[in-house]
Structure formats: structure tokens, C-alpha cells
Coordinates of C-alpha atoms in Angstrom, one line a residue:
Chain A
M263 CA 7.7 3.1 38.5
T264 CA 7.3 0.5 41.3
M265 CA 6.6 -3.2 40.6
K266 CA 3.1 -2.8 42.2
N267 CA 2.1 0.0 39.9
Q268 CA 3.3 -2.0 36.9
S269 CA 1.2 -5.1 37.8
S270 CA -1.9 -3.0 38.6
Q271 CA -1.5 -1.3 35.2
A272 CA -1.2 -4.7 33.5
E273 CA -4.5 -5.7 35.2
N274 CA -6.2 -2.6 34.1
R275 CA -5.1 -3.3 30.5
K276 CA -6.3 -6.9 30.8
A277 CA -9.8 -5.8 32.1
Q278 CA -10.0 -3.2 29.3
M279 CA -9.1 -5.8 26.6
E280 CA -11.7 -8.2 28.0
R281 CA -14.4 -5.5 27.9
Q282 CA -13.4 -4.6 24.4
N283 CA -13.6 -8.3 23.4
K284 CA -17.2 -8.4 24.6
E285 CA -18.1 -5.3 22.7
I286 CA -16.5 -6.7 19.5
T287 CA -18.4 -10.0 19.9
E288 CA -21.7 -8.1 20.5
T289 CA -21.1 -5.9 17.5
L290 CA -20.3 -8.8 15.2
S291 CA -23.0 -11.2 16.5
H292 CA -25.7 -9.3 14.4
I293 CA -23.8 -9.7 11.2
K294 CA -24.4 -12.7 9.0
N295 CA -21.5 -12.6 6.5
K296 CA -18.3 -10.7 7.0
I297 CA -16.1 -10.2 4.0
L298 CA -12.6 -8.7 4.1
V299 CA -11.7 -7.2 0.7
M300 CA -7.9 -7.5 0.6
S301 CA -5.0 -7.0 -1.8
G302 CA -1.3 -7.8 -1.7
K303 CA -0.5 -4.2 -2.8
G304 CA -2.3 -0.9 -3.1
G305 CA -3.6 0.6 -6.3
V306 CA -5.3 -2.5 -7.7
G307 CA -8.7 -1.0 -7.1
K308 CA -9.5 -2.7 -3.8
S309 CA -11.5 0.2 -2.4
S310 CA -13.3 0.8 -5.6
F311 CA -14.2 -2.9 -5.7
A312 CA -15.3 -2.9 -2.0
S313 CA -17.6 0.1 -2.7
N314 CA -19.1 -1.5 -5.8
L315 CA -19.5 -4.8 -4.1
A316 CA -21.4 -3.2 -1.2
V317 CA -23.6 -1.1 -3.5
S318 CA -24.4 -4.1 -5.6
L319 CA -25.3 -6.3 -2.6
A320 CA -27.6 -3.4 -1.2
G321 CA -29.1 -3.1 -4.7
K322 CA -30.1 -6.8 -4.5
G323 CA -31.9 -6.1 -1.3
F324 CA -29.3 -7.3 1.2
S325 CA -28.8 -5.2 4.3
T326 CA -25.2 -4.2 3.9
G327 CA -22.5 -2.4 5.9
L328 CA -19.3 -1.0 4.4
L329 CA -16.4 -0.4 6.7
D330 CA -13.1 1.3 5.8
V331 CA -10.3 0.4 8.2
D332 CA -7.3 1.8 6.2
L333 CA -5.6 4.1 8.6
H334 CA -3.3 5.7 6.1
G335 CA -5.3 6.1 2.9
P336 CA -9.0 5.8 3.8
S337 CA -10.8 6.5 0.5
I338 CA -14.3 4.9 1.0
A339 CA -15.9 8.2 2.4
G340 CA -14.9 10.0 -0.8
M341 CA -16.0 7.2 -3.1
M342 CA -19.4 6.9 -1.4
G343 CA -20.0 10.7 -1.3
V344 CA -20.1 10.6 2.5
K345 CA -19.1 14.0 4.0
G346 CA -18.6 15.3 7.5
L347 CA -18.0 13.6 10.8
L348 CA -20.1 10.6 12.0
D349 CA -22.6 10.9 14.8
V350 CA -21.9 9.2 18.1
N351 CA -24.8 8.1 20.5
E352 CA -24.9 8.5 24.3
D353 CA -23.0 5.2 24.7
Q354 CA -20.1 6.6 22.6
Q355 CA -21.0 4.3 19.7
V356 CA -20.5 5.4 16.1
I357 CA -23.7 5.6 14.1
P358 CA -23.1 4.6 10.4
K359 CA -24.2 6.9 7.6
A360 CA -27.1 5.5 5.6
V361 CA -26.6 5.6 1.8
G362 CA -29.9 4.6 0.1
D363 CA -32.2 2.0 1.5
H364 CA -30.0 -1.0 2.4
L365 CA -26.5 0.4 2.8
K366 CA -24.6 1.9 5.8
V367 CA -21.1 3.3 5.6
V368 CA -18.4 3.9 8.2
S369 CA -15.0 5.2 7.3
M370 CA -11.9 6.1 9.4
Q371 CA -11.9 9.3 7.4
S372 CA -15.2 10.3 9.0
L373 CA -13.5 10.3 12.4
M374 CA -10.6 12.6 11.3
K375 CA -10.9 16.3 11.5
D376 CA -8.4 17.1 8.7
P377 CA -8.5 14.4 6.0
D378 CA -5.2 15.7 4.5
Q379 CA -3.3 15.1 7.7
A380 CA -0.9 12.2 7.6
V381 CA -1.6 9.7 10.4
I382 CA 1.8 8.5 11.7
W383 CA 0.9 5.7 14.2
R384 CA 3.4 3.1 15.4
G385 CA 2.3 -0.6 15.2
P386 CA 0.8 -1.2 18.7
A387 CA -1.2 2.0 18.6
K388 CA -2.6 0.9 15.2
T389 CA -3.8 -2.4 16.5
G390 CA -5.6 -0.6 19.4
I391 CA -7.3 1.9 17.2
I392 CA -8.4 -0.8 14.7
R393 CA -9.9 -3.0 17.5
Q394 CA -11.7 0.0 19.1
F395 CA -13.0 1.1 15.8
I396 CA -14.5 -2.3 15.0
A397 CA -16.0 -2.6 18.5
D398 CA -17.6 0.9 18.6
V399 CA -19.8 0.9 15.5
R400 CA -23.5 0.3 16.0
W401 CA -24.4 -1.6 12.8
E402 CA -27.6 -3.3 14.0
T403 CA -28.5 -6.4 12.0
L404 CA -26.7 -6.9 8.7
D405 CA -26.7 -9.6 5.9
F406 CA -23.2 -8.4 4.8
L407 CA -20.4 -6.4 6.3
I408 CA -17.9 -5.5 3.6
V409 CA -14.6 -4.5 5.1
D410 CA -12.1 -2.5 3.0
S411 CA -9.0 -3.9 4.7
P412 CA -5.6 -2.2 4.6
P413 CA -3.3 -3.5 1.7
G414 CA -0.2 -5.7 2.3
T415 CA 0.5 -8.4 4.8
G416 CA 1.6 -6.4 7.9
D417 CA 0.2 -5.2 11.2
E418 CA -3.0 -3.7 9.9
P419 CA -4.6 -6.5 7.9
L420 CA -3.4 -8.8 10.6
S421 CA -5.3 -6.8 13.3
V422 CA -8.4 -6.7 11.1
A423 CA -8.3 -10.5 10.4
Q424 CA -7.7 -11.3 14.1
T425 CA -10.5 -8.9 15.3
I426 CA -13.3 -9.8 12.9
T427 CA -13.6 -13.5 13.7
G428 CA -15.5 -15.7 11.2
A429 CA -14.7 -13.3 8.3
K430 CA -13.8 -14.6 4.8
A431 CA -11.5 -12.9 2.4
V432 CA -11.9 -11.8 -1.2
I433 CA -8.6 -10.9 -2.8
V434 CA -8.3 -8.3 -5.5
T435 CA -5.4 -8.1 -8.0
T436 CA -4.5 -6.7 -11.4
P437 CA -3.2 -9.1 -14.1
Q438 CA 0.5 -8.1 -14.3
D439 CA 3.2 -10.3 -12.8
V440 CA 4.4 -7.7 -10.3
A441 CA 1.0 -7.6 -8.7
L442 CA 0.7 -11.3 -8.7
A443 CA 3.8 -11.9 -6.7
D444 CA 2.0 -9.9 -3.9
V445 CA -1.2 -11.9 -4.4
R446 CA 0.6 -15.1 -3.7
K447 CA 1.9 -13.5 -0.5
S448 CA -1.7 -12.5 0.4
I449 CA -3.0 -16.0 -0.1
N450 CA -0.2 -17.3 2.1
F451 CA -1.1 -14.6 4.7
C452 CA -4.7 -15.8 4.8
R453 CA -3.7 -19.3 5.2
T454 CA -1.2 -18.4 8.0
V455 CA -3.9 -16.6 10.0
N456 CA -6.6 -19.2 9.1
L457 CA -8.7 -16.8 7.2
E458 CA -11.0 -18.6 4.7
I459 CA -10.6 -17.3 1.1
V460 CA -13.8 -16.9 -0.9
G461 CA -11.8 -16.2 -4.1
L462 CA -9.8 -14.0 -6.3
V463 CA -11.0 -11.1 -8.4
E464 CA -8.9 -9.7 -11.3
N465 CA -9.4 -6.0 -11.7
M466 CA -8.3 -3.6 -14.4
G467 CA -8.6 -6.2 -17.1
P468 CA -9.0 -5.5 -20.8
F469 CA -9.8 -2.0 -21.9
A470 CA -11.9 -1.2 -25.0
C471 CA -10.8 2.1 -26.6
P472 CA -13.8 4.3 -26.6
C473 CA -12.8 5.7 -30.0
C474 CA -12.0 2.6 -32.1
G475 CA -13.4 -0.2 -29.9
E476 CA -10.1 -2.0 -30.0
T477 CA -9.3 -4.0 -26.8
V478 CA -6.0 -3.2 -25.1
E479 CA -4.5 -5.2 -22.3
L480 CA -3.2 -2.3 -20.1
F481 CA -1.8 -4.5 -17.4
K482 CA -1.4 -7.8 -19.4
S483 CA -4.1 -10.5 -19.1
R484 CA -5.2 -13.7 -17.3
G485 CA -2.5 -13.5 -14.6
G486 CA -5.1 -13.5 -11.9
Q487 CA -6.9 -16.6 -13.2
V488 CA -3.7 -18.5 -13.7
T489 CA -2.5 -17.6 -10.2
A490 CA -5.8 -18.6 -8.7
E491 CA -5.6 -22.0 -10.4
N492 CA -2.0 -22.5 -9.4
M493 CA -2.7 -21.7 -5.7
G494 CA -6.0 -23.7 -5.5
V495 CA -8.1 -20.6 -4.9
T496 CA -11.6 -19.9 -6.6
F497 CA -11.4 -17.5 -9.5
L498 CA -14.3 -15.1 -9.2
G499 CA -13.9 -13.3 -12.5
T500 CA -12.2 -10.4 -14.4
L501 CA -13.5 -6.8 -14.3
P502 CA -12.6 -4.8 -17.5
F503 CA -10.8 -1.5 -17.1
D504 CA -13.2 1.4 -17.6
P505 CA -12.2 5.1 -17.0
Q506 CA -15.9 5.6 -16.1
V507 CA -15.4 3.4 -13.0
V508 CA -12.5 5.7 -11.9
K509 CA -14.6 8.8 -12.6
A510 CA -17.7 7.5 -10.8
C511 CA -15.6 6.7 -7.7
D512 CA -14.0 10.2 -7.7
E513 CA -17.4 11.7 -7.9
G514 CA -18.7 9.8 -4.9
T515 CA -21.2 7.5 -6.7
P516 CA -19.9 4.0 -7.4
I517 CA -20.7 2.8 -10.9
A518 CA -22.8 0.0 -9.5
A519 CA -25.1 2.6 -7.9
G520 CA -27.5 2.4 -10.8
G521 CA -28.3 3.8 -14.2
H522 CA -25.1 2.4 -15.6
T523 CA -24.9 -0.6 -18.0
G524 CA -22.1 -2.1 -20.0
P525 CA -19.3 -4.6 -19.7
F526 CA -18.0 -3.5 -16.3
V527 CA -21.4 -3.6 -14.6
N528 CA -22.2 -7.0 -16.1
A529 CA -18.9 -8.5 -15.1
L530 CA -19.3 -7.0 -11.6
D531 CA -22.8 -8.6 -11.3
Q532 CA -21.3 -12.0 -12.2
V533 CA -18.6 -11.7 -9.5
V534 CA -21.1 -10.6 -6.9
R535 CA -23.4 -13.6 -7.7
A536 CA -20.4 -15.9 -7.5
I537 CA -19.5 -14.5 -4.0
V538 CA -23.1 -14.7 -2.7
S539 CA -23.6 -18.3 -3.9
S540 CA -20.3 -19.5 -2.4
L541 CA -21.2 -18.3 1.1
Chain B
M85 CA 13.6 -11.1 35.8
T86 CA 15.5 -9.0 38.4
M87 CA 15.9 -5.2 38.1
K88 CA 19.6 -5.6 37.6
N89 CA 19.1 -7.9 34.6
Q90 CA 16.6 -5.4 33.2
S91 CA 19.0 -2.5 33.4
S92 CA 21.9 -4.5 31.9
Q93 CA 19.6 -5.5 29.1
A94 CA 18.7 -1.9 28.5
E95 CA 22.4 -1.0 28.4
N96 CA 23.1 -3.8 25.9
R97 CA 20.3 -2.5 23.6
K98 CA 21.7 1.1 23.9
A99 CA 25.2 -0.1 23.0
Q100 CA 23.8 -2.1 20.0
M101 CA 21.8 1.0 18.8
E102 CA 24.9 3.2 19.0
R103 CA 27.0 0.6 17.1
Q104 CA 24.2 0.5 14.4
N105 CA 24.0 4.3 14.2
K106 CA 27.8 4.3 13.5
E107 CA 27.3 1.7 10.8
I108 CA 24.5 3.6 9.2
T109 CA 26.5 6.9 9.3
E110 CA 29.5 5.1 7.7
T111 CA 27.4 3.5 5.0
L112 CA 25.6 6.7 4.0
S113 CA 28.8 8.9 4.2
H114 CA 29.9 7.7 0.8
I115 CA 26.7 8.5 -0.9
K116 CA 26.3 12.0 -2.4
N117 CA 22.5 12.1 -3.1
K118 CA 19.9 10.0 -1.4
I119 CA 16.4 10.1 -2.9
L120 CA 13.4 8.4 -1.4
V121 CA 10.7 7.5 -4.0
M122 CA 7.5 7.7 -2.1
S123 CA 3.7 7.5 -2.6
G124 CA 0.7 8.0 -0.5
K125 CA -0.8 4.7 -1.8
G126 CA 0.4 1.7 -3.6
G127 CA -0.1 0.8 -7.2
V128 CA 0.8 4.3 -8.6
G129 CA 3.9 2.8 -10.2
K130 CA 6.3 3.9 -7.5
S131 CA 8.6 0.9 -7.9
S132 CA 8.4 1.1 -11.7
F133 CA 9.4 4.8 -11.5
A134 CA 12.2 4.1 -8.9
S135 CA 13.7 1.4 -11.3
N136 CA 13.4 3.6 -14.4
L137 CA 14.9 6.6 -12.5
A138 CA 17.9 4.5 -11.3
V139 CA 18.5 3.0 -14.7
S140 CA 18.2 6.4 -16.4
L141 CA 20.7 8.0 -13.9
A142 CA 23.2 5.1 -14.5
G143 CA 22.7 5.5 -18.2
K144 CA 23.9 9.2 -17.8
G145 CA 27.1 7.9 -16.2
F146 CA 26.2 8.5 -12.5
S147 CA 27.2 5.8 -10.1
T148 CA 23.8 4.7 -8.8
G149 CA 22.4 2.4 -6.2
L150 CA 18.8 1.1 -6.0
L151 CA 17.5 -0.1 -2.7
D152 CA 14.1 -1.7 -2.1
V153 CA 12.9 -1.5 1.5
D154 CA 9.3 -2.6 1.1
L155 CA 8.9 -5.4 3.6
H156 CA 5.5 -6.6 2.3
G157 CA 5.7 -6.2 -1.4
P158 CA 9.3 -5.9 -2.6
S159 CA 9.2 -5.8 -6.4
I160 CA 12.5 -4.2 -7.4
A161 CA 14.3 -7.6 -7.7
G162 CA 11.8 -8.8 -10.3
M163 CA 11.7 -5.5 -12.2
M164 CA 15.5 -5.4 -12.4
G165 CA 15.8 -9.1 -13.4
V166 CA 17.9 -9.8 -10.3
K167 CA 17.6 -13.4 -9.2
G168 CA 18.8 -15.5 -6.2
L169 CA 20.2 -14.5 -2.8
L170 CA 22.7 -11.7 -2.3
D171 CA 26.3 -12.3 -1.3
V172 CA 27.5 -11.4 2.2
N173 CA 31.2 -10.7 2.9
E174 CA 33.3 -11.7 6.0
D175 CA 32.0 -8.7 7.9
Q176 CA 28.4 -9.8 7.4
Q177 CA 27.8 -6.9 4.9
V178 CA 25.5 -7.4 2.0
I179 CA 27.1 -7.0 -1.4
P180 CA 24.8 -5.4 -4.0
K181 CA 24.2 -7.0 -7.4
A182 CA 25.8 -5.1 -10.2
V183 CA 23.4 -4.5 -13.2
G184 CA 25.4 -3.0 -16.0
D185 CA 28.3 -0.5 -15.6
H186 CA 27.0 2.1 -13.1
L187 CA 24.1 0.4 -11.3
K188 CA 24.0 -1.7 -8.1
V189 CA 20.7 -3.2 -6.8
V190 CA 19.7 -4.5 -3.3
S191 CA 16.2 -5.7 -2.6
M192 CA 14.6 -7.1 0.5
Q193 CA 13.4 -10.0 -1.7
S194 CA 17.0 -11.1 -2.3
L195 CA 17.3 -11.8 1.4
M196 CA 14.2 -14.0 1.5
K197 CA 14.3 -17.7 0.8
D198 CA 10.7 -17.9 -0.4
P199 CA 9.6 -14.8 -2.2
D200 CA 5.9 -15.9 -2.0
Q201 CA 5.9 -16.1 1.8
A202 CA 4.0 -13.3 3.5
V203 CA 6.1 -11.4 6.0
I204 CA 3.9 -10.7 9.1
W205 CA 6.1 -8.5 11.3
R206 CA 4.8 -6.2 14.0
G207 CA 5.8 -2.5 14.0
P208 CA 8.9 -2.5 16.3
A209 CA 10.4 -5.5 14.6
K210 CA 9.9 -3.8 11.2
T211 CA 11.8 -0.7 12.4
G212 CA 14.7 -2.9 13.6
I213 CA 14.9 -4.8 10.3
I214 CA 14.8 -1.6 8.2
R215 CA 17.6 0.0 10.2
Q216 CA 19.7 -3.1 10.0
F217 CA 19.1 -3.5 6.3
I218 CA 20.2 0.1 5.6
A219 CA 23.3 -0.3 7.9
D220 CA 24.5 -3.6 6.4
V221 CA 24.8 -2.9 2.7
R222 CA 28.3 -2.2 1.3
W223 CA 27.6 0.3 -1.5
E224 CA 31.0 1.9 -1.7
T225 CA 30.9 5.4 -3.3
L226 CA 27.7 6.5 -5.1
D227 CA 26.5 9.6 -6.8
F228 CA 22.8 8.6 -6.2
L229 CA 21.0 6.1 -3.9
I230 CA 17.4 5.6 -5.1
V231 CA 15.3 4.1 -2.3
D232 CA 12.0 2.5 -3.2
S233 CA 10.3 3.4 0.1
P234 CA 7.2 1.5 1.4
P235 CA 3.9 3.2 0.5
G236 CA 1.7 5.1 2.9
T237 CA 2.5 7.2 5.9
G238 CA 3.0 4.6 8.6
D239 CA 5.8 2.9 10.5
E240 CA 7.8 1.8 7.5
P241 CA 8.3 5.0 5.5
L242 CA 8.8 6.7 8.9
S243 CA 11.6 4.3 9.8
V244 CA 13.2 4.8 6.3
A245 CA 13.0 8.6 6.5
Q246 CA 14.5 8.7 10.1
T247 CA 17.3 6.3 9.2
I248 CA 18.5 7.8 5.9
T249 CA 19.4 11.3 7.2
G250 CA 19.9 13.9 4.5
A251 CA 17.6 12.2 2.1
K252 CA 15.1 14.1 -0.2
A253 CA 11.8 12.8 -1.4
V254 CA 10.2 12.4 -4.8
I255 CA 6.5 11.7 -4.6
V256 CA 4.8 9.6 -7.2
T257 CA 1.0 9.8 -7.9
T258 CA -1.6 9.1 -10.5
P259 CA -3.9 11.9 -11.6
Q260 CA -7.3 10.8 -10.1
D261 CA -8.8 12.5 -7.0
V262 CA -8.7 9.3 -4.8
A263 CA -4.9 9.1 -5.2
L264 CA -4.4 12.8 -4.7
A265 CA -6.0 12.8 -1.3
D266 CA -3.2 10.3 -0.3
V267 CA -0.6 12.6 -1.9
R268 CA -1.6 15.5 0.2
K269 CA -1.1 13.2 3.2
S270 CA 2.3 12.2 1.9
I271 CA 3.4 15.9 1.5
N272 CA 2.2 16.6 5.0
F273 CA 4.1 13.5 6.2
C274 CA 7.3 14.7 4.7
R275 CA 6.9 18.1 6.3
T276 CA 6.1 16.6 9.7
V277 CA 9.3 14.5 9.6
N278 CA 11.4 17.3 8.0
L279 CA 12.1 15.5 4.8
E280 CA 12.8 17.9 2.0
I281 CA 10.6 17.3 -1.1
V282 CA 12.3 17.4 -4.5
G283 CA 8.9 17.3 -6.3
L284 CA 5.9 15.4 -7.5
V285 CA 5.8 13.1 -10.5
E286 CA 2.4 12.3 -12.2
N287 CA 2.4 8.7 -13.4
M288 CA -0.1 6.8 -15.6
G289 CA -1.0 9.9 -17.5
P290 CA -2.7 10.0 -21.0
F291 CA -2.7 6.8 -22.9
A292 CA -2.5 6.8 -26.7
C293 CA -4.5 3.9 -28.2
P294 CA -2.0 1.8 -30.2
C295 CA -4.7 1.1 -32.8
C296 CA -6.3 4.5 -33.5
G297 CA -3.8 6.8 -31.8
E298 CA -6.6 8.5 -29.9
T299 CA -5.6 9.8 -26.4
V300 CA -7.6 8.4 -23.5
E301 CA -7.3 9.7 -19.9
L302 CA -7.4 6.4 -18.0
F303 CA -7.1 8.0 -14.5
K304 CA -8.3 11.5 -15.4
S305 CA -5.7 14.3 -16.0
R306 CA -3.7 17.1 -14.5
G307 CA -4.6 16.3 -10.9
G308 CA -1.0 15.9 -9.9
Q309 CA 0.1 19.2 -11.3
V310 CA -2.8 21.1 -9.7
T311 CA -2.1 19.4 -6.3
A312 CA 1.6 20.3 -6.6
E313 CA 0.8 23.9 -7.2
N314 CA -1.8 24.0 -4.4
M315 CA 0.6 22.5 -1.9
G316 CA 3.6 24.6 -3.0
V317 CA 5.6 21.6 -4.2
T318 CA 7.7 21.5 -7.5
F319 CA 5.9 19.6 -10.3
L320 CA 8.4 17.4 -12.1
G321 CA 6.2 16.2 -15.0
T322 CA 3.7 13.7 -16.3
L323 CA 4.6 10.2 -17.5
P324 CA 2.1 8.9 -20.1
F325 CA 0.5 5.4 -19.5
D326 CA 2.2 2.8 -21.7
P327 CA 1.5 -0.9 -21.5
Q328 CA 5.1 -1.5 -22.7
V329 CA 6.3 0.0 -19.4
V330 CA 4.3 -2.6 -17.5
K331 CA 5.5 -5.4 -19.7
A332 CA 9.2 -4.3 -19.5
C333 CA 9.1 -4.2 -15.7
D334 CA 7.5 -7.7 -15.6
E335 CA 10.2 -9.0 -17.9
G336 CA 13.0 -7.6 -15.6
T337 CA 14.3 -4.9 -17.9
P338 CA 13.0 -1.4 -17.2
I339 CA 12.0 0.5 -20.3
A340 CA 14.7 3.1 -19.6
A341 CA 17.4 0.4 -20.0
G342 CA 18.0 1.3 -23.6
G343 CA 16.8 0.6 -27.1
H344 CA 13.4 2.1 -26.4
T345 CA 12.2 5.5 -27.7
G346 CA 8.8 7.2 -27.6
P347 CA 6.7 9.4 -25.4
F348 CA 7.3 7.6 -22.1
V349 CA 11.1 7.5 -22.4
N350 CA 11.2 11.2 -23.5
A351 CA 9.0 12.3 -20.6
L352 CA 11.0 10.2 -18.2
D353 CA 14.2 11.9 -19.4
Q354 CA 12.7 15.3 -18.7
V355 CA 11.7 14.3 -15.2
V356 CA 15.2 12.9 -14.5
R357 CA 16.9 16.1 -15.7
A358 CA 14.5 18.1 -13.5
I359 CA 15.5 16.0 -10.5
V360 CA 19.3 16.2 -11.2
S361 CA 19.2 20.0 -11.7
S362 CA 17.3 20.6 -8.6
L363 CA 19.8 18.9 -6.3

């Protein structure tokens, strides 16, 4: 390759990046509040919380979008009962799926032909696809965009945080020490990339045996609250462990979607109110 | 930069890669069985299983190494009660920590000064650090090297699978549908990169209420077994959910380390025997 070709290629890339930056700014300009749901490690119920948060906000009448940008384990589509590929308009923009009156959903999974296929993308390719994905969705006007961000503190959450400017983070954890070590990393990650933290939610808290009613601490207790206090982060509340929450997500209808009552739904409502009032 | 400089830089990189390949081959040549403990998503108890598997093998008299290559959430050091930084010999090789008679442990965390600091590395840098980390440990002769591999199907597990040639995979999951979608991706990932699969372990299975003894399926049941059968992968067994396992890991002494009995330890023993006899 000649030097001339190299420099004209670089200019093309630069022009493309600038066009994409404009698209991202345009897409995000109609969205009032952008919340990244994050976790230091996977399996703490981040996607389940993101779904229930979005459903709960929509249930309160807020116009809400739910975006899943986890390239390797996108699970929002299944949890929200969204099937099939998404529609694309004549400008090649992705049209979100409407779920009920005030909620729209977009998941990476809805763009993949075979949801069981492993996506093996190297770092730079991932940043590109995340940026394009955020730029290309036609949300229209939203009160809230809830983003189910990839777990950890690597390339993917970094790309999400850098692309969605003005976003704030809600960090999800479970109470045990091993998860909390990762939460401290997450908090430091947010501070490093100047991402404001709304607060910390402790998921998979106390479990009440459905047979004898006895409360069991499956993953210990209060670790999230203590960590939040130690790190100077708002503690948003504890959500109890409830196998019905797991079952509802597997069935494609988050437990917040209505008809359900009980400790989990009440605790979720408190957390959602705390988030709304802090914005 | 001149063309000449560029090509001499490329030659230096090539020479460095070749030297590193030799070091990796030398390091791995003394290890009989290399097992990558993998999961499609985090939080299924992958690190806890890897620790308990290593401790159990060492308890059976096998000379065992346990290596944590999760850059973003290394948890093996805490689970194994290994504190402080690792020693390095005059050849700049890392000396593993001995834990008991037959077990040696190396964790990424032991190389970090501040374990709470988020590591924000871009893709190519991660591949480099993973390769170097695998090359630089002085294990001596081992019957088993258990590798706690990063979750998902991205850069990091790919780098691990490509660097540790001749390794075989054990995939850990929980029984609910949302986790199983990721497991199918993991199985396809192993097949894409030609990594032989020993089998699938279902973690966080049935939970017996310590108060009334009633069994509760926290994350549904039998999903792992059915997925293994459908995908043509060996099913290695179900490990029951036990809060004592969480507690033991948090305290730095995996439950397999001795003195414990009960359903979890019995089920683990069956799984370990199934792995050993399949190699």
C-alpha cells in the first residue's frame, strides 16, 4: 500500500467518524435521561434489573426506551418477549419494538440471525459496532433510555460510556464479598471515565422460603450497603431474592409488568422512585 | 517514521512473538492436563467451581495448578485466601503461591498493586498481557492446570484458548433459560476455535431450606442437562445451591478444602471423578 492510499484511507475514516458522531448526537438529543445499568461482574441480575426498571418507569407513564448493548450475552430480547428481527426504515435506521404503551425495546440479539452463534469480535471491531448501534436507532422522544451495559470494566462498557454522553450509571451487585470487590472496580471505572453514579442497587438479597417463610441469606447480606457507604455512593436499596423474578424473566414478561405484588415488587418500586427523584 | 524503521519494528515484534511462543511451549510442556473452566456469562459460580475443582484434585493427590486469567474481575486470590504480591525469580518468572501440599495458585490480582482499581485495557493490549501472563509462570511439573477463564465469548477467552494449546473446556452454567442461551453460545465458541469440551456442569441447582428442609429451585431445574443432551455435550452433574459454598469462598477457604460433608461436597466429588475419568 502506498503512503498516499494510507492517508486518503485515514481521511475517509475521519469523515465517517464525524458523520457517525453527528448521528449519535442527533439520536441522543431527544432523550431526557440516559441511565447505564452496570455491574462489575455478570450474573448479578443486571439485565433482569434493567428490564424491570424500564417496565416500571413505563408503568408510571414515562416514555421509556430499553437498549441492550451486550455483544456476547444479549438477554433483553428474551426477557421482554421480543421475537424476530427488528424493522429498518428507508434511512437504514433501526425501529424499536413497542412493548405496551410507553416502552420501546432494542436488543443486539434482534439484529442477529442465529441467537445461539457465538460472536467473536476483537476489541476495535466491538467499539465500532457499539457506536454504530447507538447511532442507528430511531427512538424519537424519550423520558428515559435504560441501557443494559456489558458487564466488567473493559472495552465494551468503556465504548458505551464514551458514546452515550450525559449518561448516568446505576450499579447492580449481589451482597457477597466476591461480587463487591468487582463493584469497587466498577465505581472506580465510572470515576475514571467521568460517568456520574446515581447509586448502587443490591440484588439477590434475603430469600423467604415459600414453604416455612424463614428468611435465608443466599449470598450473605448488607454487603452492597456497606460498600456504597464506604465508597461515598448513594445506596438505592435491596431487592429480595425471589425465584418468581427468575421465572418471569425466562418467560419474557418481567415481574414489574403488572399483576404481581409482594416484597420484590414493593422493593423495586422504592428503588425506582429513588432513581427518579435523584435525577 | 521512515519505511525502514517500520519494517525493523515489525521484525522486532516478530522476534518477540517467537520468543514468547517458545516460553509458552516450555511452560505448558510440563503440564499433563489443561482444563479451561468457562461460562457463557458471569455469576454462574465459574470461579467458585474452578477453586473447588482444583482443591478437590489436589486433595486426591494430583499435583495441581490454579490460574486466574480474568483481567476485569479476578476473584481466585480472594477465594483461595492468597494475599499480597507474587514472588518473581531472577529470570523474571512468576513463582506460584503454594496452598497446601499439592496445589499452587497464580491470580492476576496478585500482580496488581491496588485490587480495587478498574483495569481498562483495549483488546490488543489484553491479548498481549494474557499471553505474557501464561508464558511467565514457573509451574514446574503438574498433573492438572485449572484455568479460570474470563466469561463470555470475546477477546479474552479467545486469547486464553489460543494460547493454551491442547487444553480442554469444562463449561459451567445455572439452570435458568437466560443462562442457557449463553451456554449454547459457549459451546459454539469452543467448536469454532477447536477447543475440546469435557462437559457441562450445572451450578446453583436445588436449594434445601436449612429451616424446613424443603427443596426450592432458585434458578429453575434441569436446564443444563437438557441443553447438554440437545447440543451433544457430556453432562457432568448438578451442584446444589448452598449458602455455605458462597460463605466459604468469601472466607478464602473453598468448601472442598476439607472438613465439610453434605450434598454439595458429594455432588462435587462425583463431577470431579467424571472429569478425571474422561481425560
